[in-house]
CSV table of C-alpha atoms in Angstrom, one decimal:
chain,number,residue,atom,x,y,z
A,638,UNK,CA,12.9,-18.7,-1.0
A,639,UNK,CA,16.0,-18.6,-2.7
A,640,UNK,CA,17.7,-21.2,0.1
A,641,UNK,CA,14.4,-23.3,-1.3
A,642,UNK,CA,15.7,-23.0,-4.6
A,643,UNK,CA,19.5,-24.0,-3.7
A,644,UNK,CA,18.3,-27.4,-1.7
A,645,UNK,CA,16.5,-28.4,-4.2
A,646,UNK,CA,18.8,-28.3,-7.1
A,647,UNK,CA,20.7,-30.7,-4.5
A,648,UNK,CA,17.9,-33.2,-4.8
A,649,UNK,CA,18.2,-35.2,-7.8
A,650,UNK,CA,14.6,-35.7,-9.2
A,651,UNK,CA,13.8,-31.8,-7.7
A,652,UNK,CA,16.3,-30.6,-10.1
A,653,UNK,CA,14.7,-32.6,-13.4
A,654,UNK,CA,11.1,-31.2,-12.3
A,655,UNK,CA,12.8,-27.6,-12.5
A,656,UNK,CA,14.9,-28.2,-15.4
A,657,UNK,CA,12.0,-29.1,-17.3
A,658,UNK,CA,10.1,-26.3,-16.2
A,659,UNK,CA,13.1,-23.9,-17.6
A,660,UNK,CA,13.5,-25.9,-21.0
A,661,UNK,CA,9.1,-25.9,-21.5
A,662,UNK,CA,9.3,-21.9,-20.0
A,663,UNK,CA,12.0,-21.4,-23.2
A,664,UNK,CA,10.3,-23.3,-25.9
A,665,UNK,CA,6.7,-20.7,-24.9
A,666,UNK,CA,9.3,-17.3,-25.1
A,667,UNK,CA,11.1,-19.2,-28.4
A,668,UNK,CA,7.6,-19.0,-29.7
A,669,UNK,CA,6.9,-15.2,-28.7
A,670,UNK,CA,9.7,-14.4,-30.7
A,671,UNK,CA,9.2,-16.5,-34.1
A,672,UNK,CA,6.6,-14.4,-36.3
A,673,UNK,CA,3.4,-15.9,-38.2
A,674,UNK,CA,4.0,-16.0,-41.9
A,675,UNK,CA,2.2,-13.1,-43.5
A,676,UNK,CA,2.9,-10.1,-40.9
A,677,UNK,CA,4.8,-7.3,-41.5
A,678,UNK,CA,6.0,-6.9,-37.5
A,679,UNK,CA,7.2,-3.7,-38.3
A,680,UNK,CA,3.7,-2.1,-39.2
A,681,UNK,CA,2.7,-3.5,-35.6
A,682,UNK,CA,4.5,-1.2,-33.2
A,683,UNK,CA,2.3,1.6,-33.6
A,684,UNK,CA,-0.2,-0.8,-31.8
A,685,UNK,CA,1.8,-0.4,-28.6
A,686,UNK,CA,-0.5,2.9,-28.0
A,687,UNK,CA,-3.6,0.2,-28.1
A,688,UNK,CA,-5.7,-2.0,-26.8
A,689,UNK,CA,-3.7,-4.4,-28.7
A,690,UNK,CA,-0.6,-2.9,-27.4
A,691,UNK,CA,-2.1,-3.2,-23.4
A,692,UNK,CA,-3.0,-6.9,-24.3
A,693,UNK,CA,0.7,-7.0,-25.8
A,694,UNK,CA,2.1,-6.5,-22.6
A,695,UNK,CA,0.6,-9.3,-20.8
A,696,UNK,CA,2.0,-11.7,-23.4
A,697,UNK,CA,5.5,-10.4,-22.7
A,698,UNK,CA,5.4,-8.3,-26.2
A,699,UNK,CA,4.3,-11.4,-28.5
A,700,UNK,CA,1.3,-9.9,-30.0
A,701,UNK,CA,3.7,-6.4,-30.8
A,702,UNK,CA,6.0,-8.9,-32.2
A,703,UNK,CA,2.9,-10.8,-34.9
A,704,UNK,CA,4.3,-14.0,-32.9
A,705,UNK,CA,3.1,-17.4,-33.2
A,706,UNK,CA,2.1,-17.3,-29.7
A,707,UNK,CA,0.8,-13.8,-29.8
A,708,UNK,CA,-2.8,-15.1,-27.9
A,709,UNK,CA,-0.8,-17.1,-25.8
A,710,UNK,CA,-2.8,-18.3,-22.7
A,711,UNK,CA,-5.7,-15.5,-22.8
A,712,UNK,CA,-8.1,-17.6,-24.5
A,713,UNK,CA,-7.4,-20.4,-21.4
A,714,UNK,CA,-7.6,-17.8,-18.9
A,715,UNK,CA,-11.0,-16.1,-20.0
A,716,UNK,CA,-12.6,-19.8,-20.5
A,717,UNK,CA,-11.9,-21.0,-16.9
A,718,UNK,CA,-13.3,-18.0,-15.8
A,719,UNK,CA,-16.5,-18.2,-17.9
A,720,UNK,CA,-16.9,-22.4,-17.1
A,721,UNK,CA,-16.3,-21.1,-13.0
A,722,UNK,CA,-19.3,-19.0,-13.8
A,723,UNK,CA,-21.3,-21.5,-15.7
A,724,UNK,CA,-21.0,-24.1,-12.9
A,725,UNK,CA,-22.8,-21.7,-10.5
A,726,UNK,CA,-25.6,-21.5,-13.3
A,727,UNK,CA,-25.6,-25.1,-15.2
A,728,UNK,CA,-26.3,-28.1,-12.6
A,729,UNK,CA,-24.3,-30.6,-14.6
A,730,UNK,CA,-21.6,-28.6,-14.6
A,731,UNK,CA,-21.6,-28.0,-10.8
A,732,UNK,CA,-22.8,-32.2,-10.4
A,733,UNK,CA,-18.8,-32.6,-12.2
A,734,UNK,CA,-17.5,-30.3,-9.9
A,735,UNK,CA,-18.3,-32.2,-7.1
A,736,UNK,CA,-17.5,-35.1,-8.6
A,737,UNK,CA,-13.9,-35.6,-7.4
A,738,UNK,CA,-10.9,-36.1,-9.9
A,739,UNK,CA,-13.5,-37.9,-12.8
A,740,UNK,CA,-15.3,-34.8,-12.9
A,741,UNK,CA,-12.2,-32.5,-12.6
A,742,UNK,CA,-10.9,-34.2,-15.6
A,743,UNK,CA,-14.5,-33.4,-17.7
A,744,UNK,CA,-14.2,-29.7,-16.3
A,745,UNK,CA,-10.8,-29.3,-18.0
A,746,UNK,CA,-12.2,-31.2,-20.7
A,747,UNK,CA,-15.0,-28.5,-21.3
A,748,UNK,CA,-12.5,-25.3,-20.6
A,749,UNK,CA,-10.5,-27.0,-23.1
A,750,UNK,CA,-12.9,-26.9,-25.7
A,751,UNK,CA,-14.2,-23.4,-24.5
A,752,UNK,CA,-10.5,-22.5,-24.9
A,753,UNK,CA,-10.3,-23.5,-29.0
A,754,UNK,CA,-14.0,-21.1,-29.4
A,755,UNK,CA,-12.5,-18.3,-27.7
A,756,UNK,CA,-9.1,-18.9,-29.5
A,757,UNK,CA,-10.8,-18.8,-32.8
A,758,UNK,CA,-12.8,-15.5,-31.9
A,759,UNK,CA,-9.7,-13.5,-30.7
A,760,UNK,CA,-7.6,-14.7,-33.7
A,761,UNK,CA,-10.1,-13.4,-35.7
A,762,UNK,CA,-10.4,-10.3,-34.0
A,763,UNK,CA,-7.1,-9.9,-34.1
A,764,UNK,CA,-6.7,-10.6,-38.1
A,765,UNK,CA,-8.6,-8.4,-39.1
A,766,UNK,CA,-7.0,-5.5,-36.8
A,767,UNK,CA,-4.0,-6.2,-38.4
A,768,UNK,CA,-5.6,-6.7,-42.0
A,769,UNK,CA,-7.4,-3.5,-41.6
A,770,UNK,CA,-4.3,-1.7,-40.1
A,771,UNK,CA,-2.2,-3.1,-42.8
A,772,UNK,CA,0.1,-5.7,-41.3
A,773,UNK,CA,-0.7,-8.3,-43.1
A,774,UNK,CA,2.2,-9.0,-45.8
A,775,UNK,CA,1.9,-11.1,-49.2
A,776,UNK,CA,5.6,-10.8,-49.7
A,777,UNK,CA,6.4,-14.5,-48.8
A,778,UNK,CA,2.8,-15.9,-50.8
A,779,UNK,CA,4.0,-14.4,-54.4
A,780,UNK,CA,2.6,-11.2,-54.3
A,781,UNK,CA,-1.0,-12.5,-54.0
A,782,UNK,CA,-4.0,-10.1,-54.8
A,783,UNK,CA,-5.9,-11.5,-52.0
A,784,UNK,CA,-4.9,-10.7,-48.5
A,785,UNK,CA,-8.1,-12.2,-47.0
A,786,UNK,CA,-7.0,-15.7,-47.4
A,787,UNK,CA,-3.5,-15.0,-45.8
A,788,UNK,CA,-5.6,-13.1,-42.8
A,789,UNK,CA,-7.3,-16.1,-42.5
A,790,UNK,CA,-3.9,-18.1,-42.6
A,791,UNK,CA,-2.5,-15.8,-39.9
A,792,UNK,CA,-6.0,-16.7,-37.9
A,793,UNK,CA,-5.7,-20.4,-37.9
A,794,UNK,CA,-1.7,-19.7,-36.7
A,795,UNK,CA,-2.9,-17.8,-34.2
A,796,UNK,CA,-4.8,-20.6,-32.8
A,797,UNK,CA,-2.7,-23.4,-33.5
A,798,UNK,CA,-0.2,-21.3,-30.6
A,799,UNK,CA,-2.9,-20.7,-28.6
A,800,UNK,CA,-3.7,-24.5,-27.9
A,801,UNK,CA,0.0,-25.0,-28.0
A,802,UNK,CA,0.8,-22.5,-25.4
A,803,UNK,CA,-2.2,-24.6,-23.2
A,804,UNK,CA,-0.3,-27.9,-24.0
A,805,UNK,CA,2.6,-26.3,-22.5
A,806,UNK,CA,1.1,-25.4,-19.4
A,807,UNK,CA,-0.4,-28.9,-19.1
A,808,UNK,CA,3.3,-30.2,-19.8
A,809,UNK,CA,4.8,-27.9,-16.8
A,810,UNK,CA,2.1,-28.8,-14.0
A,811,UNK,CA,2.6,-33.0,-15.0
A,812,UNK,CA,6.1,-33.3,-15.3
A,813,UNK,CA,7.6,-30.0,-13.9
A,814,UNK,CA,7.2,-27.7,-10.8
A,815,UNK,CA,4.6,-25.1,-10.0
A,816,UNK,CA,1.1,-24.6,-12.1
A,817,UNK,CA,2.0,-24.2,-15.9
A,818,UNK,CA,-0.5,-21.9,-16.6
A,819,UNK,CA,0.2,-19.3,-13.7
A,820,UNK,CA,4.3,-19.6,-14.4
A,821,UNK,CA,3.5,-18.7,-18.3
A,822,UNK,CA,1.7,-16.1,-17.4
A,823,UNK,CA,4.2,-15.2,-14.4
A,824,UNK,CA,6.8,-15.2,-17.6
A,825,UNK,CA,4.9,-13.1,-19.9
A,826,UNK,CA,4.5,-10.3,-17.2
A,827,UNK,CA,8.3,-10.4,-16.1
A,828,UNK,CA,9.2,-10.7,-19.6
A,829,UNK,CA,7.4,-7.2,-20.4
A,830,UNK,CA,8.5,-5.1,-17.3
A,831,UNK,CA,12.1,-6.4,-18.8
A,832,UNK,CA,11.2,-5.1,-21.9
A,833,UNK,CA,10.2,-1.8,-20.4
A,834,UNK,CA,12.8,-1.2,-18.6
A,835,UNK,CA,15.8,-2.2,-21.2
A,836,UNK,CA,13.7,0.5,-23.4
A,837,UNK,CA,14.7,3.9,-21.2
A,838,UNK,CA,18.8,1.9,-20.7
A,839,UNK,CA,19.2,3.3,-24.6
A,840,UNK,CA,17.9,7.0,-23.0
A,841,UNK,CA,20.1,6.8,-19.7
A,842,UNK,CA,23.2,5.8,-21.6
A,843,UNK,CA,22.9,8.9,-24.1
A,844,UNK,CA,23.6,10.9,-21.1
A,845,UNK,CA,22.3,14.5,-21.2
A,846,UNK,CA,19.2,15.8,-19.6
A,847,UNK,CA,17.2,13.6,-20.8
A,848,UNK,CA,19.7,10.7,-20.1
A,849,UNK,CA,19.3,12.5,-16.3
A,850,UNK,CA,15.8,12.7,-16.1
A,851,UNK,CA,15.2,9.0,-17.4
A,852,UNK,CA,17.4,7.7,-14.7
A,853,UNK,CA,15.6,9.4,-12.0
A,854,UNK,CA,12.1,8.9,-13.5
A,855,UNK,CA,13.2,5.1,-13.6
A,856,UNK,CA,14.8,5.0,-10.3
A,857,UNK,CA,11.3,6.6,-8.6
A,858,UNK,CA,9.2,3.8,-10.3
A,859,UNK,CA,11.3,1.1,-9.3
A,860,UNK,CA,11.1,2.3,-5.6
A,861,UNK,CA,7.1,2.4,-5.8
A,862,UNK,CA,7.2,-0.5,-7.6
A,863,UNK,CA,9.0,-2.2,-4.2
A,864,UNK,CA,6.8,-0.6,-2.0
A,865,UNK,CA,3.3,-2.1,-3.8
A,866,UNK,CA,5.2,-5.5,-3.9
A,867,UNK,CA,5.8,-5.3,0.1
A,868,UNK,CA,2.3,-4.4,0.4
A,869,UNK,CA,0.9,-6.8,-2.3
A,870,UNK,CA,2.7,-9.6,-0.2
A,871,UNK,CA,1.5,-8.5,3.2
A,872,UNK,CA,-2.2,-8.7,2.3
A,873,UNK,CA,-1.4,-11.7,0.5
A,874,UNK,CA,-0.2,-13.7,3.7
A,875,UNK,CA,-2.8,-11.8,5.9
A,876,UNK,CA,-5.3,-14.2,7.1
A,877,UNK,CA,-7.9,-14.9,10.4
A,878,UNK,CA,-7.6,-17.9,12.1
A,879,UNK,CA,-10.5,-19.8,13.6
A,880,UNK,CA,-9.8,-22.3,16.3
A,881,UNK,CA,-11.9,-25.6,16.2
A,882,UNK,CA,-11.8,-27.9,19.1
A,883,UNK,CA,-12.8,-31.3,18.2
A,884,UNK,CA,-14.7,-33.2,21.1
A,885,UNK,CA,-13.4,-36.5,22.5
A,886,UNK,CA,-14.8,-39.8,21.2
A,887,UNK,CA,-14.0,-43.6,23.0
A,888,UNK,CA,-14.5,-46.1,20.4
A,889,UNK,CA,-13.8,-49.3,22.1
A,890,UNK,CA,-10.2,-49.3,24.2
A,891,UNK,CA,-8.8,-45.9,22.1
A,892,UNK,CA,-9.7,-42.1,22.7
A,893,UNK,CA,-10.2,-40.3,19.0
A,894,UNK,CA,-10.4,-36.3,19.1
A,895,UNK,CA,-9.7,-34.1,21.9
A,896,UNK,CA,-7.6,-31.6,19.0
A,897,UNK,CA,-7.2,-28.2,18.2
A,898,UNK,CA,-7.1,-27.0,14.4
A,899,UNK,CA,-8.0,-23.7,12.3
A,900,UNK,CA,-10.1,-23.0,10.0
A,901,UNK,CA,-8.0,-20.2,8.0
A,902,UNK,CA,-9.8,-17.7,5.7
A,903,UNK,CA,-7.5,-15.1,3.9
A,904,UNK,CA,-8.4,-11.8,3.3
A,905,UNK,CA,-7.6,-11.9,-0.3
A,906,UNK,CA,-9.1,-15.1,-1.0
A,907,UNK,CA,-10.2,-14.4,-4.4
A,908,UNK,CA,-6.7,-13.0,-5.8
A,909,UNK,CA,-6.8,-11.7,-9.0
A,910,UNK,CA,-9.8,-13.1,-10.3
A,911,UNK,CA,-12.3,-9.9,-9.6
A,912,UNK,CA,-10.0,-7.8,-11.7
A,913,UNK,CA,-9.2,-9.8,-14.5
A,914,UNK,CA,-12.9,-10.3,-14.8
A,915,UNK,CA,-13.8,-6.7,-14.1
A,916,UNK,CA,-11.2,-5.4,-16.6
A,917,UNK,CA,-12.2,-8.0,-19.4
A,918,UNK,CA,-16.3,-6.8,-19.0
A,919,UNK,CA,-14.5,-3.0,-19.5
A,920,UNK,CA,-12.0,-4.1,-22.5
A,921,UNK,CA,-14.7,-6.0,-24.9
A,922,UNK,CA,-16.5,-3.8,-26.4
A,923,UNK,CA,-13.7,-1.8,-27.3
A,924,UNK,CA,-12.5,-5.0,-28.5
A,925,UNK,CA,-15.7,-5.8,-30.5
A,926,UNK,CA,-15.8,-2.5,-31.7
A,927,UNK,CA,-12.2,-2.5,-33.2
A,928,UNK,CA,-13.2,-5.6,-35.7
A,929,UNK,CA,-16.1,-3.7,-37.0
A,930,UNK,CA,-14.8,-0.1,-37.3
A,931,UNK,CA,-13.6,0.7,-40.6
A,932,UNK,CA,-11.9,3.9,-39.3
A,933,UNK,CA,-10.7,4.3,-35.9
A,934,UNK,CA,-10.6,8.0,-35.3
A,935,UNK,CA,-14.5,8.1,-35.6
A,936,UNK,CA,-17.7,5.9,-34.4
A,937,UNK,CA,-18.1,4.0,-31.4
A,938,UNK,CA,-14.6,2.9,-31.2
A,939,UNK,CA,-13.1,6.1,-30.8
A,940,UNK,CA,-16.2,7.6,-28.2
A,941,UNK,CA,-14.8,4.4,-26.1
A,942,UNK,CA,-11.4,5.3,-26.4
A,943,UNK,CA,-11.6,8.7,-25.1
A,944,UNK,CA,-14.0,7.6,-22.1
A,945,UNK,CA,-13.6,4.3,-21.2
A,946,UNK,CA,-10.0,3.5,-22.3
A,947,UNK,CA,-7.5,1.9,-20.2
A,948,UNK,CA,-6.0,5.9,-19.3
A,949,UNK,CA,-9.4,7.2,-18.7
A,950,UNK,CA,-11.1,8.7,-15.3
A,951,UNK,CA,-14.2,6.9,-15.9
A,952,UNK,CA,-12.3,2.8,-16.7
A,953,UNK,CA,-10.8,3.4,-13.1
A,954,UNK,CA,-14.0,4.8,-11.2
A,955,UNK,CA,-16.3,1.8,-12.8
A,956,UNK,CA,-13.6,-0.7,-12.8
A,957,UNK,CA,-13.5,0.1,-8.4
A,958,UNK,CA,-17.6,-0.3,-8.9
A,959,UNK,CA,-17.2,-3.6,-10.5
A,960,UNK,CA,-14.1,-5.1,-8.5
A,961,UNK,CA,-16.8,-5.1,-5.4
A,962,UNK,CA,-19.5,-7.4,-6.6
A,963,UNK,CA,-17.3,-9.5,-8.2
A,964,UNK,CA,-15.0,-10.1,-5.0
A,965,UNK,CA,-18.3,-10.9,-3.6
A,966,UNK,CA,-19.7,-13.4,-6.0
A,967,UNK,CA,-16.2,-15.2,-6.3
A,968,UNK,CA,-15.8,-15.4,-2.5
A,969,UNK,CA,-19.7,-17.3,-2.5
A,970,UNK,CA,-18.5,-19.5,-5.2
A,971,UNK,CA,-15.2,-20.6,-3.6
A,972,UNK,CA,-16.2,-20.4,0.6
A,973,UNK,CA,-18.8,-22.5,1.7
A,974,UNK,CA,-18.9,-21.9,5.1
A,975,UNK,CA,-23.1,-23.6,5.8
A,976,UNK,CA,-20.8,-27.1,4.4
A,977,UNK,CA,-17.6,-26.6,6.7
A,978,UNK,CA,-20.5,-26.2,9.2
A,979,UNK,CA,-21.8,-29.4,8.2
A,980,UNK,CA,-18.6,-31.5,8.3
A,981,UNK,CA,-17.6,-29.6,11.6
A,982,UNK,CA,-20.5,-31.5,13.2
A,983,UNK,CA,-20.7,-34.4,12.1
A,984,UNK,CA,-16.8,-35.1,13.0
A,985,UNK,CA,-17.5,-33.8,16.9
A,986,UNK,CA,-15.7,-30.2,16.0
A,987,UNK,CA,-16.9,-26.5,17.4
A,988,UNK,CA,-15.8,-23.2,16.9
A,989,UNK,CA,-13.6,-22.8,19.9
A,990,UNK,CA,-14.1,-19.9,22.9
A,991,UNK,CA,-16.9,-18.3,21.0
A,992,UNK,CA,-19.9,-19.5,22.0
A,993,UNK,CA,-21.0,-20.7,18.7
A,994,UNK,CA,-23.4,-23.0,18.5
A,995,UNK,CA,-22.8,-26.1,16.0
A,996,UNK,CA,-24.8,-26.8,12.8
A,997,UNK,CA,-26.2,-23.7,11.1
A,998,UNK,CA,-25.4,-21.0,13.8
A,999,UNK,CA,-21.5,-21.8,13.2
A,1000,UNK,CA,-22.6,-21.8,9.2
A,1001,UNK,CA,-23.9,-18.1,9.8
A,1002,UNK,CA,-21.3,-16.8,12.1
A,1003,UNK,CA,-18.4,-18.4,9.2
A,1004,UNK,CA,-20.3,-16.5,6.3
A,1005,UNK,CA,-20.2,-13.5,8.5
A,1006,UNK,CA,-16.4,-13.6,9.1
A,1007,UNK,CA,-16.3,-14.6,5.1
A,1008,UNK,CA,-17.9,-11.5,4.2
A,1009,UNK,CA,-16.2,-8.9,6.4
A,1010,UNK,CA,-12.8,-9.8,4.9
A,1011,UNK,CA,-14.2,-9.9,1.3
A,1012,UNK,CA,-15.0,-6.2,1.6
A,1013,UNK,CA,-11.4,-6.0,3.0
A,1014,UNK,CA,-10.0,-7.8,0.5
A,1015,UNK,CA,-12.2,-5.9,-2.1
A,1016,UNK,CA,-11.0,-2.7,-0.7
A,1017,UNK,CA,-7.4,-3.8,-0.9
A,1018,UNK,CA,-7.8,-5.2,-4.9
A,1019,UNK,CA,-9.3,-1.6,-5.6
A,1020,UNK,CA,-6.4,0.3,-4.3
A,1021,UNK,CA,-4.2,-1.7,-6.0
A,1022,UNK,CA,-6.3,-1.6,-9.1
A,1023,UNK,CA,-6.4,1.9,-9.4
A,1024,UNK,CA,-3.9,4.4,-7.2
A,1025,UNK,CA,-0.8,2.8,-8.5
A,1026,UNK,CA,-2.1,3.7,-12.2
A,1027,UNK,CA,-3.3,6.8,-11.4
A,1028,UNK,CA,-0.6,7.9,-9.4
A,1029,UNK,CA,2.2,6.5,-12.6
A,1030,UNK,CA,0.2,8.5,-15.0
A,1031,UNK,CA,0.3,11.2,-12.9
A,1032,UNK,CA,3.8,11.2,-12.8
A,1033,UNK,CA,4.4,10.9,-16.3
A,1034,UNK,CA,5.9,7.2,-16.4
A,1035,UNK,CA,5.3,5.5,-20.0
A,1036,UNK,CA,2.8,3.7,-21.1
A,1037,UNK,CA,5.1,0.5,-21.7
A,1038,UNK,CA,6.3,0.8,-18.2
A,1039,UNK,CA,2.3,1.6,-16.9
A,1040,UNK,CA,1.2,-1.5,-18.5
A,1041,UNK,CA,4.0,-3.7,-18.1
A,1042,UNK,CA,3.3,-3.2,-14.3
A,1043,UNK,CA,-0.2,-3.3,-13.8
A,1044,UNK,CA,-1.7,-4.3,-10.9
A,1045,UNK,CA,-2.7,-7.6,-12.5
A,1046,UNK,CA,0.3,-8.2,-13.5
A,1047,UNK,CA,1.7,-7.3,-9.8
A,1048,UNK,CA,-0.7,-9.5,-8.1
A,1049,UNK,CA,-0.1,-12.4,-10.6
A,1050,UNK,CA,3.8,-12.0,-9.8
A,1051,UNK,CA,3.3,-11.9,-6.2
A,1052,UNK,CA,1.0,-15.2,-6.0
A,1053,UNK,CA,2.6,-17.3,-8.6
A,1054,UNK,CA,5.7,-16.8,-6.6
A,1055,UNK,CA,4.7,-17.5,-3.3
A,1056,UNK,CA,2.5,-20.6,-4.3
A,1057,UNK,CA,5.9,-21.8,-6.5
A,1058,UNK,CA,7.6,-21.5,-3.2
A,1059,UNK,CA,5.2,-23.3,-1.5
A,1060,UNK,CA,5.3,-25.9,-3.9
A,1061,UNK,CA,9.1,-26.3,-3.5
A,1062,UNK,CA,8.9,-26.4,0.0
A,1063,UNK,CA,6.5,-29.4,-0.1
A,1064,UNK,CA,8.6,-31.2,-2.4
A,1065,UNK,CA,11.7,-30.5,0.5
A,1066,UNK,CA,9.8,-32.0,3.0
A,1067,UNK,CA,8.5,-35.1,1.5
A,1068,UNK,CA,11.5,-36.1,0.4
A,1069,UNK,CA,13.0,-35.4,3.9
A,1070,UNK,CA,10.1,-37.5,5.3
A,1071,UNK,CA,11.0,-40.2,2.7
A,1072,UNK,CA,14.6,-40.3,3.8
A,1073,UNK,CA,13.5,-40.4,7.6
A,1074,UNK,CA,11.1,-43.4,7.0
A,1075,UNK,CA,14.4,-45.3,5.2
């Protein structure tokens, strides 16, 4: 990877995609740093120990910070998910999807728009957490005697950064390198565990036993935290190859077919998705709950805390429970093995060496394989999902550190990097291939 990186700041053009991929990357972090007129950021670090504080983390500490892009790309993230799930449901939605690039462009049209709702909803979630917690600040107004206005100020900043933060993305995957949206995000995460870790520097260098114990404590997590990345990356490349033999054709005087190719199916095919979607379905009504609670100690609010919070027994046995549907219903959205069946035939190919039958017997004996490595892979995203946590807490890591490694946040790292990779290498070899054909 990084010999990727070194030829292709030799390549002219290579080097202005990734130079505008740094400059757009600093302009988003620039913004998690700049704070919305009318916060009192100080009065925010108690929400570290929050829901707030967990969603915090994934931002790379804007929303700790009252930041103009403390929502950052959430709202984006949560509305492709919900349009991915509508197009199953809605037939005009899945007629667009098939649609080619036209109706590509009216999907991210309508997750656009889905975006700005959502946006809107956080930020006012979100304001009035911070009016009812008391960070809202009328310092800078003149003192006013009503904060409700300025919350509602704060809101509409909120989702002016939002849609900004989207226009950034859109700005990285057109004129830079890599998806925009999966490199902020990538960002936001490695941002954090930075964070985290420059916090317990301050402890080591007082020395002591404390000093002692924070070096050690760090250097243990750091080792695990190796070990899940080898095995995050193993699974991640792990794949089953099916070989197709395509029959031979004579059209005239020239011989067509008569190849070999795969058909390869991963065993993590649905990455992250299933616990992203899983953990949002966990997280909202605690989120809901915190707008409407007047006092947080008490009521439904608090009863979800103590069971269902992010540190509870119960999030990490019904988050496993819900990780395995979900792996299941993303895997029949994204794999349609009866219409590689259908194409298979129709251009001469045939599962090679198996005995498989074309038509619908090679569709049934593809959804078959499909399955099998979706419970796999939905095994894997479990473990990941919950042993590292468990096993952290257990320990007696911090919560900053817990959080700021997640298992989302690990798997994120882990793909964006190895598709940004990817993507550099292609760039290598087409301009290789252009200098060959010259």
């Amino acid at each position: 990877m990084f010999q990727n990186i070194v030829n292709a700041f030799k390549n002219k053009e290579i080097r202005t995609k990734i130079l505008i991929t740094i400059a757009l990357l600093f302009v988003y972090r620039l913004g998690c740093w700049l704070p919305v007129p009318g916060i009192s950021p100080g009065s925010l670090v108690a929400e570290n120990d929050t829901l707030l504080g967990l969603l915090s983390q994934i931002g790379g500490g804007a929303l700790s910070n009252g930041a103009v892009l403390a929502l950052g790309i959430s709202p984006y993230i949560n509305a492709s998910i919900i349009v991915q799930l509508l197009t199953v449901a809605i037939p005009a939605l899945e007629k667009w999807s098939q649609q080619g690039e036209d109706g590509r462009k009216k999907l991210s049209r309508f997750t656009k728009i889905a975006t700005l709702v959502l946006a809107i909803a956080q930020a006012a979630g979100i304001a009035v957490s911070w009016y009812q917690g008391g960070g809202i600040s009328d310092g800078i107004f003149g003192n006013s005697d009503n904060k409700v206005w300025i919350a509602i100020f704060v809101a509409f900043m909120l989702v002016a950064g939002s849609m900004f933060t989207m226009w950034i993305g859109d700005r990285i995957t057109e004129l830079g390198v890599g998806n925009g949206i999966s490199l902020i995000i990538f960002v936001g995460i490695i941002a954090s565990a930075g964070l985290a870790i420059a916090e317990q520097v301050p402890i080591i260098a007082d020395g002591g036993d404390a000093g002692a114990n924070a070096f050690w404590s760090l250097l243990v997590f750091l080792i695990l935290v190796i070990v899940i990345f080898t095995f995050i990356v193993w699974v991640d490349k792990a794949e089953r190859k099916i070989t197709v033999n395509y029959a031979k054709q004579v059209k005239g005087r020239k011989q067509y077919g008569g190849q070999k190719s795969y058909i390869p199916i991963k065993v993590n095919a649905n990455g992250v998705l299933p616990i992203i979607f899983s953990t949002a379905l966990l997280t909202f009504p605690q989120m809901i709950a915190r707008i409407f609670s007047a006092d947080l100690s008490t009521g439904f609010y608090a009863w979800w805390t103590r069971w269902l919070g992010t540190d509870s027994i119960l999030y990490f046995v019904i988050l496993g429970i819900l990780i395995m549907p979900f792996s299941y219903f993303y895997t029949t959205i994204q794999f349609k093995p009866y219409d590689i069946a259908r194409n298979l035939q129709q251009y001469g190919g045939m599962l090679g060496d198996m005995g498989v039958r074309p038509g619908r017997a090679t569709g049934e004996y593809l959804d078959k394989v499909s399955k099998r490595l979706t419970l796999f892979g939905a095994f894997f995203l479990m473990i990941i999902a919950i042993v590292p946590s468990v096993i952290f807490q257990a320990i007696g890591f911090g919560n900053n550190l817990i959080n700021a490694f997640s298992a989302t946040g690990l798997l994120i790292v882990v793909s964006v990097a190895l598709e940004l990779n990817q993507q550099i290498e292609g760039l290598l070899m087409m301009k290789r291939t252009r200098g060959f054909l010259k």
